[in-house]
């Protein structure tokens, strides 16, 4: 394997990039259909995220232990790209969304998805998680919150 990679960091870097590129590449192929409700669009995007990670959060947890911040550096850039993608989606639905700051909303959606998805076990890393996140995000973006006095 070292005839293809100079050291173990390069191996980890390639593995991490492969996973990230698979997810980002699949999302780039997604065709936004404005005629669909926002909740359906979010559900489709979240489902793509789950399907693009066949090893689920188990691989994520293993890669967190990669030395020299290789993992964190790659994840940080991927999260930034995901936030930009989600921001663009939210912009399309701006007239329906109650949240004024779309940058902040994109950050919240991506951070919640990444946090919950990376910590889920096999029971939860599924379409069920997609449904729950879709409901959570739809309520956050679309519904006026009840203010408790």
CSV table of C-alpha atoms in Angstrom, one decimal, residues 3-148:
chain,number,residue,atom,x,y,z
A,3,UNK,CA,3.9,2.1,-3.0
A,4,UNK,CA,0.8,4.2,-3.6
A,5,UNK,CA,0.9,6.4,-0.5
A,6,UNK,CA,4.0,8.0,1.0
A,7,UNK,CA,2.8,7.5,4.6
A,8,UNK,CA,-0.2,6.6,6.8
A,9,UNK,CA,-1.4,10.2,6.8
A,10,UNK,CA,-1.7,10.1,3.1
A,11,UNK,CA,-3.8,6.9,3.3
A,12,UNK,CA,-6.1,8.5,5.8
A,13,UNK,CA,-6.3,11.6,3.7
A,14,UNK,CA,-7.3,9.6,0.7
A,15,UNK,CA,-9.9,7.6,2.6
A,16,UNK,CA,-11.4,10.8,4.2
A,17,UNK,CA,-11.5,12.6,0.8
A,18,UNK,CA,-13.1,9.7,-0.8
A,19,UNK,CA,-16.0,9.7,1.7
A,20,UNK,CA,-16.4,13.5,1.5
A,21,UNK,CA,-16.2,13.6,-2.3
A,22,UNK,CA,-18.9,10.9,-2.5
A,23,UNK,CA,-21.3,12.9,-0.4
A,24,UNK,CA,-20.5,16.3,-2.0
A,25,UNK,CA,-20.6,14.8,-5.5
A,26,UNK,CA,-24.0,13.2,-4.9
A,27,UNK,CA,-25.4,16.5,-3.6
A,28,UNK,CA,-24.0,18.4,-6.6
A,29,UNK,CA,-26.0,16.1,-8.8
A,30,UNK,CA,-29.2,16.9,-6.9
A,31,UNK,CA,-31.7,18.9,-9.0
A,32,UNK,CA,-33.7,21.3,-6.9
A,33,UNK,CA,-37.4,21.3,-7.9
A,34,UNK,CA,-39.0,24.4,-6.7
A,35,UNK,CA,-42.5,22.9,-7.2
A,36,UNK,CA,-41.8,20.5,-4.3
A,37,UNK,CA,-42.4,21.7,-0.7
A,38,UNK,CA,-39.4,22.6,1.4
A,39,UNK,CA,-39.9,19.7,3.7
A,40,UNK,CA,-39.8,17.2,0.8
A,41,UNK,CA,-36.6,18.9,-0.5
A,42,UNK,CA,-35.0,18.7,2.9
A,43,UNK,CA,-36.0,15.0,3.2
A,44,UNK,CA,-34.5,14.2,-0.1
A,45,UNK,CA,-31.2,16.0,0.7
A,46,UNK,CA,-31.0,14.3,4.1
A,47,UNK,CA,-31.7,10.9,2.5
A,48,UNK,CA,-28.9,11.5,0.0
A,49,UNK,CA,-26.6,12.2,3.0
A,50,UNK,CA,-27.5,8.9,4.7
A,51,UNK,CA,-27.2,6.8,1.5
A,52,UNK,CA,-23.8,8.4,0.6
A,53,UNK,CA,-22.3,7.1,3.8
A,54,UNK,CA,-22.6,3.3,3.6
A,55,UNK,CA,-20.5,2.8,6.7
A,56,UNK,CA,-22.5,5.4,8.5
A,57,UNK,CA,-21.2,7.0,11.7
A,58,UNK,CA,-18.9,4.0,12.6
A,59,UNK,CA,-16.4,5.1,10.0
A,60,UNK,CA,-16.8,8.7,11.1
A,61,UNK,CA,-15.9,7.7,14.7
A,62,UNK,CA,-12.9,5.7,13.6
A,63,UNK,CA,-11.6,8.5,11.5
A,64,UNK,CA,-11.9,11.0,14.3
A,65,UNK,CA,-8.8,9.3,15.8
A,66,UNK,CA,-6.7,10.0,12.7
A,67,UNK,CA,-3.5,11.9,13.9
A,68,UNK,CA,-2.3,15.3,12.7
A,69,UNK,CA,-5.8,16.9,12.4
A,70,UNK,CA,-6.2,15.4,8.9
A,71,UNK,CA,-9.8,14.4,9.7
A,72,UNK,CA,-10.9,17.6,11.3
A,73,UNK,CA,-9.3,19.7,8.5
A,74,UNK,CA,-11.2,17.8,5.8
A,75,UNK,CA,-14.5,17.7,7.7
A,76,UNK,CA,-14.3,21.5,8.4
A,77,UNK,CA,-13.9,22.2,4.6
A,78,UNK,CA,-16.7,19.7,3.8
A,79,UNK,CA,-19.1,21.3,6.4
A,80,UNK,CA,-18.4,24.7,4.8
A,81,UNK,CA,-19.3,23.4,1.4
A,82,UNK,CA,-22.4,21.7,2.8
A,83,UNK,CA,-23.4,25.0,4.4
A,84,UNK,CA,-23.1,26.8,1.1
A,85,UNK,CA,-25.2,24.2,-0.6
A,86,UNK,CA,-27.9,24.4,2.1
A,87,UNK,CA,-27.8,28.2,2.0
A,88,UNK,CA,-28.5,28.1,-1.7
A,89,UNK,CA,-31.4,25.7,-1.2
A,90,UNK,CA,-32.9,28.0,1.5
A,91,UNK,CA,-32.5,31.0,-0.8
A,92,UNK,CA,-34.8,29.3,-3.3
A,93,UNK,CA,-37.5,29.0,-0.5
A,94,UNK,CA,-36.8,32.4,1.1
A,95,UNK,CA,-40.4,33.6,0.7
A,96,UNK,CA,-41.6,30.6,2.8
A,97,UNK,CA,-39.0,30.6,5.5
A,98,UNK,CA,-39.6,32.5,8.8
A,99,UNK,CA,-35.9,32.6,9.7
A,100,UNK,CA,-34.3,35.8,8.5
A,101,UNK,CA,-30.6,34.9,8.6
A,102,UNK,CA,-30.1,32.1,6.0
A,103,UNK,CA,-26.4,31.8,6.7
A,104,UNK,CA,-27.2,31.0,10.3
A,105,UNK,CA,-30.0,28.7,9.4
A,106,UNK,CA,-27.7,26.8,7.0
A,107,UNK,CA,-25.2,26.5,9.8
A,108,UNK,CA,-27.8,25.2,12.2
A,109,UNK,CA,-29.1,22.6,9.8
A,110,UNK,CA,-25.7,21.3,8.8
A,111,UNK,CA,-24.4,21.3,12.4
A,112,UNK,CA,-27.4,19.4,13.7
A,113,UNK,CA,-27.3,16.9,10.9
A,114,UNK,CA,-23.6,16.3,11.3
A,115,UNK,CA,-23.8,16.1,15.1
A,116,UNK,CA,-26.7,13.7,15.3
A,117,UNK,CA,-25.6,11.7,12.3
A,118,UNK,CA,-22.1,11.2,13.5
A,119,UNK,CA,-23.2,10.1,16.9
A,120,UNK,CA,-26.0,7.8,15.8
A,121,UNK,CA,-25.7,4.1,16.2
A,122,UNK,CA,-27.0,1.6,13.5
A,123,UNK,CA,-30.5,1.7,14.9
A,124,UNK,CA,-30.8,5.5,14.3
A,125,UNK,CA,-28.7,6.1,11.2
A,126,UNK,CA,-31.5,5.3,8.7
A,127,UNK,CA,-34.5,6.8,7.0
A,128,UNK,CA,-36.0,7.2,10.5
A,129,UNK,CA,-33.3,9.7,11.3
A,130,UNK,CA,-34.0,11.4,8.0
A,131,UNK,CA,-37.7,11.7,8.9
A,132,UNK,CA,-37.0,13.1,12.4
A,133,UNK,CA,-34.5,15.7,11.1
A,134,UNK,CA,-36.9,16.7,8.3
A,135,UNK,CA,-39.6,17.3,10.9
A,136,UNK,CA,-37.3,19.2,13.2
A,137,UNK,CA,-35.9,21.4,10.4
A,138,UNK,CA,-39.3,22.1,8.9
A,139,UNK,CA,-40.6,23.3,12.2
A,140,UNK,CA,-37.5,25.5,12.7
A,141,UNK,CA,-37.7,27.0,9.3
A,142,UNK,CA,-41.4,27.3,8.6
A,143,UNK,CA,-43.4,27.5,11.8
A,144,UNK,CA,-43.8,30.5,14.1
A,145,UNK,CA,-42.5,29.4,17.5
A,146,UNK,CA,-44.8,29.5,20.6
A,147,UNK,CA,-43.4,32.0,23.0
A,148,UNK,CA,-43.7,30.9,26.6
